[in-house]
mmCIF file with all atom_site columns, C-alpha atoms in Angstrom:
data_model
loop_
_atom_site.group_PDB
_atom_site.id
_atom_site.type_symbol
_atom_site.label_atom_id
_atom_site.label_alt_id
_atom_site.label_comp_id
_atom_site.label_asym_id
_atom_site.label_entity_id
_atom_site.label_seq_id
_atom_site.pdbx_PDB_ins_code
_atom_site.Cartn_x
_atom_site.Cartn_y
_atom_site.Cartn_z
_atom_site.occupancy
_atom_site.B_iso_or_equiv
_atom_site.pdbx_formal_charge
_atom_site.auth_seq_id
_atom_site.auth_comp_id
_atom_site.auth_asym_id
_atom_site.auth_atom_id
_atom_site.pdbx_PDB_model_num
ATOM 1   C CA . UNK A 1 1   ? 154.253 327.307 65.610 1.00 46.00 ? 1184 UNK A CA 1
ATOM 2   C CA . UNK A 1 2   ? 156.707 325.249 66.688 1.00 44.00 ? 1185 UNK A CA 1
ATOM 3   C CA . UNK A 1 3   ? 158.592 326.931 69.134 1.00 51.00 ? 1186 UNK A CA 1
ATOM 4   C CA . UNK A 1 4   ? 162.195 326.179 71.031 1.00 61.00 ? 1187 UNK A CA 1
ATOM 5   C CA . UNK A 1 5   ? 163.224 329.111 72.716 1.00 64.00 ? 1188 UNK A CA 1
ATOM 6   C CA . UNK A 1 6   ? 166.876 329.860 73.854 1.00 70.00 ? 1189 UNK A CA 1
ATOM 7   C CA . UNK A 1 7   ? 168.775 332.835 75.539 1.00 71.00 ? 1190 UNK A CA 1
ATOM 8   C CA . UNK A 1 8   ? 172.035 333.393 73.517 1.00 74.00 ? 1191 UNK A CA 1
ATOM 9   C CA . UNK A 1 9   ? 174.510 335.824 74.239 1.00 72.00 ? 1192 UNK A CA 1
ATOM 10  C CA . UNK A 1 10  ? 176.020 338.924 72.575 1.00 79.00 ? 1193 UNK A CA 1
ATOM 11  C CA . UNK A 1 11  ? 178.905 340.671 74.238 1.00 78.00 ? 1194 UNK A CA 1
ATOM 12  C CA . UNK A 1 12  ? 177.469 339.007 78.028 1.00 77.00 ? 1195 UNK A CA 1
ATOM 13  C CA . UNK A 1 13  ? 174.125 340.551 77.222 1.00 84.00 ? 1196 UNK A CA 1
ATOM 14  C CA . UNK A 1 14  ? 171.630 338.123 77.305 1.00 87.00 ? 1197 UNK A CA 1
ATOM 15  C CA . UNK A 1 15  ? 169.258 337.974 74.393 1.00 89.00 ? 1198 UNK A CA 1
ATOM 16  C CA . UNK A 1 16  ? 166.030 335.729 74.088 1.00 91.00 ? 1199 UNK A CA 1
ATOM 17  C CA . UNK A 1 17  ? 165.451 334.034 70.843 1.00 87.00 ? 1200 UNK A CA 1
ATOM 18  C CA . UNK A 1 18  ? 163.048 331.467 69.215 1.00 85.00 ? 1201 UNK A CA 1
ATOM 19  C CA . UNK A 1 19  ? 163.396 328.973 66.420 1.00 81.00 ? 1202 UNK A CA 1
ATOM 20  C CA . UNK A 1 20  ? 160.635 327.988 64.667 1.00 79.00 ? 1203 UNK A CA 1
ATOM 21  C CA . UNK A 1 21  ? 160.954 324.690 63.706 1.00 74.00 ? 1204 UNK A CA 1
ATOM 22  C CA . UNK A 1 22  ? 157.595 325.420 61.120 1.00 74.00 ? 1205 UNK A CA 1
ATOM 23  C CA . UNK A 1 23  ? 159.188 328.156 59.342 1.00 74.00 ? 1206 UNK A CA 1
ATOM 24  C CA . UNK A 1 24  ? 162.923 327.662 60.185 1.00 73.00 ? 1207 UNK A CA 1
ATOM 25  C CA . UNK A 1 25  ? 163.729 331.294 61.170 1.00 79.00 ? 1208 UNK A CA 1
ATOM 26  C CA . UNK A 1 26  ? 164.741 332.970 63.862 1.00 83.00 ? 1209 UNK A CA 1
ATOM 27  C CA . UNK A 1 27  ? 162.778 335.572 66.909 1.00 89.00 ? 1210 UNK A CA 1
ATOM 28  C CA . UNK A 1 28  ? 164.587 337.851 68.307 1.00 91.00 ? 1211 UNK A CA 1
ATOM 29  C CA . UNK A 1 29  ? 163.376 339.327 71.716 1.00 93.00 ? 1212 UNK A CA 1
ATOM 30  C CA . UNK A 1 30  ? 163.397 343.622 70.456 1.00 93.00 ? 1213 UNK A CA 1
ATOM 31  C CA . UNK A 1 31  ? 163.468 344.678 73.821 1.00 94.00 ? 1214 UNK A CA 1
ATOM 32  C CA . UNK A 1 32  ? 166.485 342.661 73.741 1.00 93.00 ? 1215 UNK A CA 1
ATOM 33  C CA . UNK A 1 33  ? 167.536 343.738 70.907 1.00 93.00 ? 1216 UNK A CA 1
ATOM 34  C CA . UNK A 1 34  ? 167.180 347.436 71.719 1.00 94.00 ? 1217 UNK A CA 1
ATOM 35  C CA . UNK A 1 35  ? 169.169 346.976 75.532 1.00 93.00 ? 1218 UNK A CA 1
ATOM 36  C CA . UNK A 1 36  ? 172.521 345.464 73.614 1.00 92.00 ? 1219 UNK A CA 1
ATOM 37  C CA . UNK A 1 37  ? 172.155 348.363 70.779 1.00 91.00 ? 1220 UNK A CA 1
ATOM 38  C CA . UNK A 1 38  ? 171.203 351.227 72.932 1.00 91.00 ? 1221 UNK A CA 1
ATOM 39  C CA . UNK A 1 39  ? 172.334 350.484 76.214 1.00 87.00 ? 1222 UNK A CA 1
ATOM 40  C CA . UNK A 1 40  ? 169.460 352.734 77.471 1.00 87.00 ? 1223 UNK A CA 1
ATOM 41  C CA . UNK A 1 41  ? 168.727 352.332 81.176 1.00 87.00 ? 1224 UNK A CA 1
ATOM 42  C CA . UNK A 1 42  ? 165.087 351.344 80.043 1.00 92.00 ? 1225 UNK A CA 1
ATOM 43  C CA . UNK A 1 43  ? 164.998 349.788 76.936 1.00 92.00 ? 1226 UNK A CA 1
ATOM 44  C CA . UNK A 1 44  ? 161.107 349.193 77.486 1.00 92.00 ? 1227 UNK A CA 1
ATOM 45  C CA . UNK A 1 45  ? 160.717 352.796 76.910 1.00 93.00 ? 1228 UNK A CA 1
ATOM 46  C CA . UNK A 1 46  ? 163.049 353.604 74.153 1.00 93.00 ? 1229 UNK A CA 1
ATOM 47  C CA . UNK A 1 47  ? 161.316 350.697 72.082 1.00 93.00 ? 1230 UNK A CA 1
ATOM 48  C CA . UNK A 1 48  ? 157.553 352.051 72.974 1.00 92.00 ? 1231 UNK A CA 1
ATOM 49  C CA . UNK A 1 49  ? 158.771 355.633 71.988 1.00 92.00 ? 1232 UNK A CA 1
ATOM 50  C CA . UNK A 1 50  ? 160.298 353.631 68.785 1.00 90.00 ? 1233 UNK A CA 1
ATOM 51  C CA . UNK A 1 51  ? 157.188 352.128 68.126 1.00 89.00 ? 1234 UNK A CA 1
ATOM 52  C CA . UNK A 1 52  ? 155.024 355.304 68.498 1.00 90.00 ? 1235 UNK A CA 1
ATOM 53  C CA . UNK A 1 53  ? 157.186 357.062 65.337 1.00 90.00 ? 1236 UNK A CA 1
ATOM 54  C CA . UNK A 1 54  ? 157.041 354.333 63.637 1.00 87.00 ? 1237 UNK A CA 1
ATOM 55  C CA . UNK A 1 55  ? 153.421 354.083 63.634 1.00 87.00 ? 1238 UNK A CA 1
ATOM 56  C CA . UNK A 1 56  ? 153.078 357.859 62.652 1.00 87.00 ? 1239 UNK A CA 1
ATOM 57  C CA . UNK A 1 57  ? 155.645 357.618 59.898 1.00 86.00 ? 1240 UNK A CA 1
ATOM 58  C CA . UNK A 1 58  ? 153.055 354.510 58.576 1.00 84.00 ? 1241 UNK A CA 1
ATOM 59  C CA . UNK A 1 59  ? 156.100 351.896 58.950 1.00 84.00 ? 1242 UNK A CA 1
ATOM 60  C CA . UNK A 1 60  ? 154.427 348.397 58.353 1.00 81.00 ? 1243 UNK A CA 1
ATOM 61  C CA . UNK A 1 61  ? 157.625 347.004 61.034 1.00 82.00 ? 1244 UNK A CA 1
ATOM 62  C CA . UNK A 1 62  ? 155.596 347.581 64.273 1.00 81.00 ? 1245 UNK A CA 1
ATOM 63  C CA . UNK A 1 63  ? 152.072 346.265 62.265 1.00 80.00 ? 1246 UNK A CA 1
ATOM 64  C CA . UNK A 1 64  ? 154.486 343.233 61.456 1.00 79.00 ? 1247 UNK A CA 1
ATOM 65  C CA . UNK A 1 65  ? 155.523 342.728 64.596 1.00 83.00 ? 1248 UNK A CA 1
ATOM 66  C CA . UNK A 1 66  ? 154.766 339.440 66.220 1.00 85.00 ? 1249 UNK A CA 1
ATOM 67  C CA . UNK A 1 67  ? 154.129 339.087 70.218 1.00 88.00 ? 1250 UNK A CA 1
ATOM 68  C CA . UNK A 1 68  ? 155.544 336.279 71.113 1.00 88.00 ? 1251 UNK A CA 1
ATOM 69  C CA . UNK A 1 69  ? 155.683 334.307 74.600 1.00 87.00 ? 1252 UNK A CA 1
ATOM 70  C CA . UNK A 1 70  ? 159.197 334.280 76.133 1.00 86.00 ? 1253 UNK A CA 1
ATOM 71  C CA . UNK A 1 71  ? 160.587 334.017 79.880 1.00 84.00 ? 1254 UNK A CA 1
ATOM 72  C CA . UNK A 1 72  ? 161.281 337.258 81.488 1.00 82.00 ? 1255 UNK A CA 1
ATOM 73  C CA . UNK A 1 73  ? 163.043 337.609 84.818 1.00 77.00 ? 1256 UNK A CA 1
ATOM 74  C CA . UNK A 1 74  ? 160.738 336.434 86.825 1.00 77.00 ? 1257 UNK A CA 1
ATOM 75  C CA . UNK A 1 75  ? 161.025 333.220 85.108 1.00 74.00 ? 1258 UNK A CA 1
ATOM 76  C CA . UNK A 1 76  ? 157.366 333.334 84.019 1.00 81.00 ? 1259 UNK A CA 1
ATOM 77  C CA . UNK A 1 77  ? 156.429 333.178 80.272 1.00 85.00 ? 1260 UNK A CA 1
ATOM 78  C CA . UNK A 1 78  ? 154.842 336.807 78.903 1.00 86.00 ? 1261 UNK A CA 1
ATOM 79  C CA . UNK A 1 79  ? 153.730 337.728 74.925 1.00 90.00 ? 1262 UNK A CA 1
ATOM 80  C CA . UNK A 1 80  ? 156.634 339.916 73.880 1.00 90.00 ? 1263 UNK A CA 1
ATOM 81  C CA . UNK A 1 81  ? 157.352 341.571 70.294 1.00 92.00 ? 1264 UNK A CA 1
ATOM 82  C CA . UNK A 1 82  ? 159.300 339.790 68.298 1.00 92.00 ? 1265 UNK A CA 1
ATOM 83  C CA . UNK A 1 83  ? 161.223 339.959 65.266 1.00 90.00 ? 1266 UNK A CA 1
ATOM 84  C CA . UNK A 1 84  ? 162.473 337.749 63.122 1.00 87.00 ? 1267 UNK A CA 1
ATOM 85  C CA . UNK A 1 85  ? 165.842 338.190 60.875 1.00 85.00 ? 1268 UNK A CA 1
ATOM 86  C CA . UNK A 1 86  ? 165.179 340.002 58.049 1.00 84.00 ? 1269 UNK A CA 1
ATOM 87  C CA . UNK A 1 87  ? 162.465 342.616 60.065 1.00 88.00 ? 1270 UNK A CA 1
ATOM 88  C CA . UNK A 1 88  ? 165.539 343.086 62.511 1.00 87.00 ? 1271 UNK A CA 1
ATOM 89  C CA . UNK A 1 89  ? 167.921 344.193 59.826 1.00 86.00 ? 1272 UNK A CA 1
ATOM 90  C CA . UNK A 1 90  ? 164.937 346.882 58.868 1.00 86.00 ? 1273 UNK A CA 1
ATOM 91  C CA . UNK A 1 91  ? 164.843 348.024 62.938 1.00 87.00 ? 1274 UNK A CA 1
ATOM 92  C CA . UNK A 1 92  ? 168.993 348.010 63.533 1.00 88.00 ? 1275 UNK A CA 1
ATOM 93  C CA . UNK A 1 93  ? 168.941 350.799 60.344 1.00 86.00 ? 1276 UNK A CA 1
ATOM 94  C CA . UNK A 1 94  ? 166.603 352.982 62.342 1.00 86.00 ? 1277 UNK A CA 1
ATOM 95  C CA . UNK A 1 95  ? 168.457 352.612 65.485 1.00 89.00 ? 1278 UNK A CA 1
ATOM 96  C CA . UNK A 1 96  ? 171.963 354.239 65.656 1.00 88.00 ? 1279 UNK A CA 1
ATOM 97  C CA . UNK A 1 97  ? 174.635 352.428 67.814 1.00 88.00 ? 1280 UNK A CA 1
ATOM 98  C CA . UNK A 1 98  ? 177.949 351.440 66.836 1.00 90.00 ? 1281 UNK A CA 1
ATOM 99  C CA . UNK A 1 99  ? 177.146 347.855 68.126 1.00 87.00 ? 1282 UNK A CA 1
ATOM 100 C CA . UNK A 1 100 ? 174.925 347.445 64.509 1.00 86.00 ? 1283 UNK A CA 1
ATOM 101 C CA . UNK A 1 101 ? 177.440 346.096 62.422 1.00 87.00 ? 1284 UNK A CA 1
ATOM 102 C CA . UNK A 1 102 ? 178.713 343.514 64.979 1.00 88.00 ? 1285 UNK A CA 1
ATOM 103 C CA . UNK A 1 103 ? 175.444 342.643 66.663 1.00 86.00 ? 1286 UNK A CA 1
ATOM 104 C CA . UNK A 1 104 ? 174.343 342.246 62.312 1.00 84.00 ? 1287 UNK A CA 1
ATOM 105 C CA . UNK A 1 105 ? 177.504 340.067 62.115 1.00 84.00 ? 1288 UNK A CA 1
ATOM 106 C CA . UNK A 1 106 ? 176.448 338.155 65.384 1.00 83.00 ? 1289 UNK A CA 1
ATOM 107 C CA . UNK A 1 107 ? 173.064 337.290 63.769 1.00 81.00 ? 1290 UNK A CA 1
ATOM 108 C CA . UNK A 1 108 ? 174.309 335.866 61.041 1.00 78.00 ? 1291 UNK A CA 1
ATOM 109 C CA . UNK A 1 109 ? 176.718 333.395 63.019 1.00 77.00 ? 1292 UNK A CA 1
ATOM 110 C CA . UNK A 1 110 ? 173.235 332.749 64.677 1.00 75.00 ? 1293 UNK A CA 1
ATOM 111 C CA . UNK A 1 111 ? 172.459 331.776 61.828 1.00 70.00 ? 1294 UNK A CA 1
ATOM 112 C CA . UNK A 1 112 ? 174.586 329.766 60.444 1.00 67.00 ? 1295 UNK A CA 1
ATOM 113 C CA . UNK A 1 113 ? 175.491 327.835 63.667 1.00 66.00 ? 1296 UNK A CA 1
ATOM 114 C CA . UNK A 1 114 ? 171.606 326.479 63.229 1.00 60.00 ? 1297 UNK A CA 1
ATOM 115 C CA . UNK A 1 115 ? 172.076 325.062 59.875 1.00 55.00 ? 1298 UNK A CA 1
ATOM 116 C CA . UNK A 1 116 ? 175.740 323.494 61.049 1.00 54.00 ? 1299 UNK A CA 1
ATOM 117 C CA . UNK A 1 117 ? 173.368 321.695 63.982 1.00 56.00 ? 1300 UNK A CA 1
ATOM 118 C CA . UNK A 1 118 ? 170.585 320.323 61.755 1.00 54.00 ? 1301 UNK A CA 1
ATOM 119 C CA . UNK A 1 119 ? 173.737 318.629 59.945 1.00 55.00 ? 1302 UNK A CA 1
ATOM 120 C CA . UNK A 1 120 ? 175.419 317.615 62.605 1.00 57.00 ? 1303 UNK A CA 1
ATOM 121 C CA . UNK A 1 121 ? 173.477 317.355 65.962 1.00 62.00 ? 1304 UNK A CA 1
ATOM 122 C CA . UNK A 1 122 ? 176.182 317.431 67.897 1.00 65.00 ? 1305 UNK A CA 1
ATOM 123 C CA . UNK A 1 123 ? 177.846 320.933 67.334 1.00 61.00 ? 1306 UNK A CA 1
ATOM 124 C CA . UNK A 1 124 ? 174.071 321.829 69.370 1.00 64.00 ? 1307 UNK A CA 1
ATOM 125 C CA . UNK A 1 125 ? 175.319 320.122 72.309 1.00 70.00 ? 1308 UNK A CA 1
ATOM 126 C CA . UNK A 1 126 ? 178.664 321.505 72.206 1.00 70.00 ? 1309 UNK A CA 1
ATOM 127 C CA . UNK A 1 127 ? 177.177 324.915 71.642 1.00 70.00 ? 1310 UNK A CA 1
ATOM 128 C CA . UNK A 1 128 ? 174.325 324.054 74.354 1.00 71.00 ? 1311 UNK A CA 1
ATOM 129 C CA . UNK A 1 129 ? 177.056 323.185 76.752 1.00 75.00 ? 1312 UNK A CA 1
ATOM 130 C CA . UNK A 1 130 ? 179.351 326.309 76.101 1.00 76.00 ? 1313 UNK A CA 1
ATOM 131 C CA . UNK A 1 131 ? 175.693 328.598 76.738 1.00 73.00 ? 1314 UNK A CA 1
ATOM 132 C CA . UNK A 1 132 ? 174.749 326.858 79.751 1.00 77.00 ? 1315 UNK A CA 1
ATOM 133 C CA . UNK A 1 133 ? 177.966 327.529 81.003 1.00 80.00 ? 1316 UNK A CA 1
ATOM 134 C CA . UNK A 1 134 ? 177.977 331.491 79.938 1.00 75.00 ? 1317 UNK A CA 1
ATOM 135 C CA . UNK A 1 135 ? 174.804 331.513 81.794 1.00 74.00 ? 1318 UNK A CA 1
ATOM 136 C CA . UNK A 1 136 ? 176.278 330.557 85.042 1.00 79.00 ? 1319 UNK A CA 1
ATOM 137 C CA . UNK A 1 137 ? 174.520 326.580 85.310 1.00 79.00 ? 1320 UNK A CA 1
ATOM 138 C CA . UNK A 1 138 ? 176.847 324.478 87.647 1.00 85.00 ? 1321 UNK A CA 1
ATOM 139 C CA . UNK A 1 139 ? 178.590 321.354 86.444 1.00 86.00 ? 1322 UNK A CA 1
ATOM 140 C CA . UNK A 1 140 ? 176.421 319.422 88.025 1.00 86.00 ? 1323 UNK A CA 1
ATOM 141 C CA . UNK A 1 141 ? 173.134 321.091 86.449 1.00 82.00 ? 1324 UNK A CA 1
ATOM 142 C CA . UNK A 1 142 ? 174.446 320.937 82.890 1.00 81.00 ? 1325 UNK A CA 1
ATOM 143 C CA . UNK A 1 143 ? 175.104 317.299 82.897 1.00 80.00 ? 1326 UNK A CA 1
ATOM 144 C CA . UNK A 1 144 ? 171.573 316.266 85.224 1.00 81.00 ? 1327 UNK A CA 1
ATOM 145 C CA . UNK A 1 145 ? 170.121 318.674 81.921 1.00 75.00 ? 1328 UNK A CA 1
ATOM 146 C CA . UNK A 1 146 ? 171.962 317.230 79.624 1.00 75.00 ? 1329 UNK A CA 1
ATOM 147 C CA . UNK A 1 147 ? 170.970 313.556 80.788 1.00 77.00 ? 1330 UNK A CA 1
ATOM 148 C CA . UNK A 1 148 ? 167.705 314.408 80.905 1.00 73.00 ? 1331 UNK A CA 1
ATOM 149 C CA . UNK A 1 149 ? 167.582 315.515 76.959 1.00 71.00 ? 1332 UNK A CA 1
ATOM 150 C CA . UNK A 1 150 ? 169.267 311.682 76.384 1.00 73.00 ? 1333 UNK A CA 1
ATOM 151 C CA . UNK A 1 151 ? 166.613 309.755 78.150 1.00 74.00 ? 1334 UNK A CA 1
ATOM 152 C CA . UNK A 1 152 ? 163.571 312.298 76.832 1.00 68.00 ? 1335 UNK A CA 1
ATOM 153 C CA . UNK A 1 153 ? 165.089 310.920 73.181 1.00 71.00 ? 1336 UNK A CA 1
ATOM 154 C CA . UNK A 1 154 ? 165.132 307.652 74.011 1.00 73.00 ? 1337 UNK A CA 1
ATOM 155 C CA . UNK A 1 155 ? 161.467 307.915 75.272 1.00 71.00 ? 1338 UNK A CA 1
ATOM 156 C CA . UNK A 1 156 ? 160.258 309.760 72.178 1.00 69.00 ? 1339 UNK A CA 1
ATOM 157 C CA . UNK A 1 157 ? 162.015 306.780 70.144 1.00 72.00 ? 1340 UNK A CA 1
ATOM 158 C CA . UNK A 1 158 ? 160.029 304.091 71.365 1.00 73.00 ? 1341 UNK A CA 1
ATOM 159 C CA . UNK A 1 159 ? 157.279 306.195 71.024 1.00 68.00 ? 1342 UNK A CA 1
ATOM 160 C CA . UNK A 1 160 ? 157.806 306.253 67.414 1.00 72.00 ? 1343 UNK A CA 1
ATOM 161 C CA . UNK A 1 161 ? 158.372 302.610 67.506 1.00 76.00 ? 1344 UNK A CA 1
ATOM 162 C CA . UNK A 1 162 ? 154.735 302.090 69.215 1.00 65.00 ? 1345 UNK A CA 1
ATOM 163 C CA . UNK A 1 163 ? 153.350 304.218 66.553 1.00 70.00 ? 1346 UNK A CA 1
ATOM 164 C CA . UNK A 1 164 ? 152.516 307.775 68.394 1.00 65.00 ? 1347 UNK A CA 1
ATOM 165 C CA . UNK A 1 165 ? 152.306 310.914 66.816 1.00 59.00 ? 1348 UNK A CA 1
ATOM 166 C CA . UNK A 1 166 ? 154.339 313.758 67.861 1.00 55.00 ? 1349 UNK A CA 1
ATOM 167 C CA . UNK A 1 167 ? 152.761 317.046 68.799 1.00 55.00 ? 1350 UNK A CA 1
ATOM 168 C CA . UNK A 1 168 ? 149.348 316.531 70.921 1.00 54.00 ? 1351 UNK A CA 1
ATOM 169 C CA . UNK A 1 169 ? 150.537 312.613 71.867 1.00 57.00 ? 1352 UNK A CA 1
ATOM 170 C CA . UNK A 1 170 ? 153.955 313.525 72.824 1.00 55.00 ? 1353 UNK A CA 1
ATOM 171 C CA . UNK A 1 171 ? 152.702 316.440 74.489 1.00 63.00 ? 1354 UNK A CA 1
ATOM 172 C CA . UNK A 1 172 ? 149.709 314.233 76.105 1.00 65.00 ? 1355 UNK A CA 1
ATOM 173 C CA . UNK A 1 173 ? 152.345 311.655 77.205 1.00 62.00 ? 1356 UNK A CA 1
ATOM 174 C CA . UNK A 1 174 ? 154.689 314.445 78.515 1.00 67.00 ? 1357 UNK A CA 1
ATOM 175 C CA . UNK A 1 175 ? 152.309 315.885 80.539 1.00 64.00 ? 1358 UNK A CA 1
ATOM 176 C CA . UNK A 1 176 ? 151.396 312.676 81.805 1.00 66.00 ? 1359 UNK A CA 1
ATOM 177 C CA . UNK A 1 177 ? 154.696 312.576 83.162 1.00 64.00 ? 1360 UNK A CA 1
ATOM 178 C CA . UNK A 1 178 ? 155.409 315.662 84.809 1.00 64.00 ? 1361 UNK A CA 1
ATOM 179 C CA . UNK A 1 179 ? 151.972 315.498 86.458 1.00 65.00 ? 1362 UNK A CA 1
ATOM 180 C CA . UNK A 1 180 ? 152.885 312.355 88.509 1.00 64.00 ? 1363 UNK A CA 1
ATOM 181 C CA . UNK A 1 181 ? 156.590 313.755 89.187 1.00 60.00 ? 1364 UNK A CA 1
ATOM 182 C CA . UNK A 1 182 ? 156.290 317.443 89.322 1.00 63.00 ? 1365 UNK A CA 1
ATOM 183 C CA . UNK A 1 183 ? 152.094 317.892 89.846 1.00 70.00 ? 1366 UNK A CA 1
ATOM 184 C CA . UNK A 1 184 ? 152.137 320.585 86.769 1.00 70.00 ? 1367 UNK A CA 1
ATOM 185 C CA . UNK A 1 185 ? 151.911 319.992 83.230 1.00 68.00 ? 1368 UNK A CA 1
ATOM 186 C CA . UNK A 1 186 ? 155.549 320.434 81.484 1.00 65.00 ? 1369 UNK A CA 1
ATOM 187 C CA . UNK A 1 187 ? 154.249 324.025 80.696 1.00 69.00 ? 1370 UNK A CA 1
ATOM 188 C CA . UNK A 1 188 ? 153.467 325.047 83.804 1.00 70.00 ? 1371 UNK A CA 1
ATOM 189 C CA . UNK A 1 189 ? 156.488 323.257 85.107 1.00 62.00 ? 1372 UNK A CA 1
ATOM 190 C CA . UNK A 1 190 ? 158.970 324.996 82.851 1.00 62.00 ? 1373 UNK A CA 1
ATOM 191 C CA . UNK A 1 191 ? 157.078 328.307 83.850 1.00 64.00 ? 1374 UNK A CA 1
ATOM 192 C CA . UNK A 1 192 ? 157.608 328.203 87.367 1.00 59.00 ? 1375 UNK A CA 1
ATOM 193 C CA . UNK A 1 193 ? 161.243 327.304 87.408 1.00 56.00 ? 1376 UNK A CA 1
ATOM 194 C CA . UNK A 1 194 ? 161.752 330.092 84.339 1.00 53.00 ? 1377 UNK A CA 1
ATOM 195 C CA . UNK A 1 195 ? 163.393 327.214 82.137 1.00 48.00 ? 1378 UNK A CA 1
ATOM 196 C CA . UNK A 1 196 ? 164.639 327.755 79.118 1.00 43.00 ? 1379 UNK A CA 1
ATOM 197 C CA . UNK A 1 197 ? 165.179 324.915 76.641 1.00 40.00 ? 1380 UNK A CA 1
ATOM 198 C CA . UNK A 1 198 ? 167.660 324.201 74.223 1.00 38.00 ? 1381 UNK A CA 1
ATOM 199 C CA . UNK A 1 199 ? 166.164 321.291 73.101 1.00 37.00 ? 1382 UNK A CA 1
ATOM 200 C CA . UNK A 1 200 ? 163.435 320.243 72.879 1.00 35.00 ? 1383 UNK A CA 1
#
């Protein structure tokens, strides 16, 4: 699975998402969705009770649930229960909530944005800018982030010109760069800083 973790906003509430490039589908943090729909003070506990109910009913929904690494409040990456769009629609039907329909529309919009960005990458940049601002990042931080994405693209373009293949070779070179200036691999540094990248 080639992953791209992002934080989306639904009515100012954070929903951790992950784009699987290979399957070309979104995965959503179940606990975040439960928090949005129920407005529970303890969405983890709500999901735990709901999971037990599903298991007793013999529902396949819990079995099909994916454990994917996502950033937590402390900035570290932890395995989190996630569902794709189809699974999530089934989950939403099991939670009585006035926000169910608006949330379904929001999910459809998230999917549409991804398709639009694949046709016009500039839309992805504009969306990322809006989401960074909504998450409270400063203009200076945003500008630095965009510059780093541009530099990274130029660098990977050069690597491709010289016959290097994506995935393992790119990851190795990226780790060398990170180790040189941060003393950590790319993954270690991102986990340390709790970063969620919109373009990888």
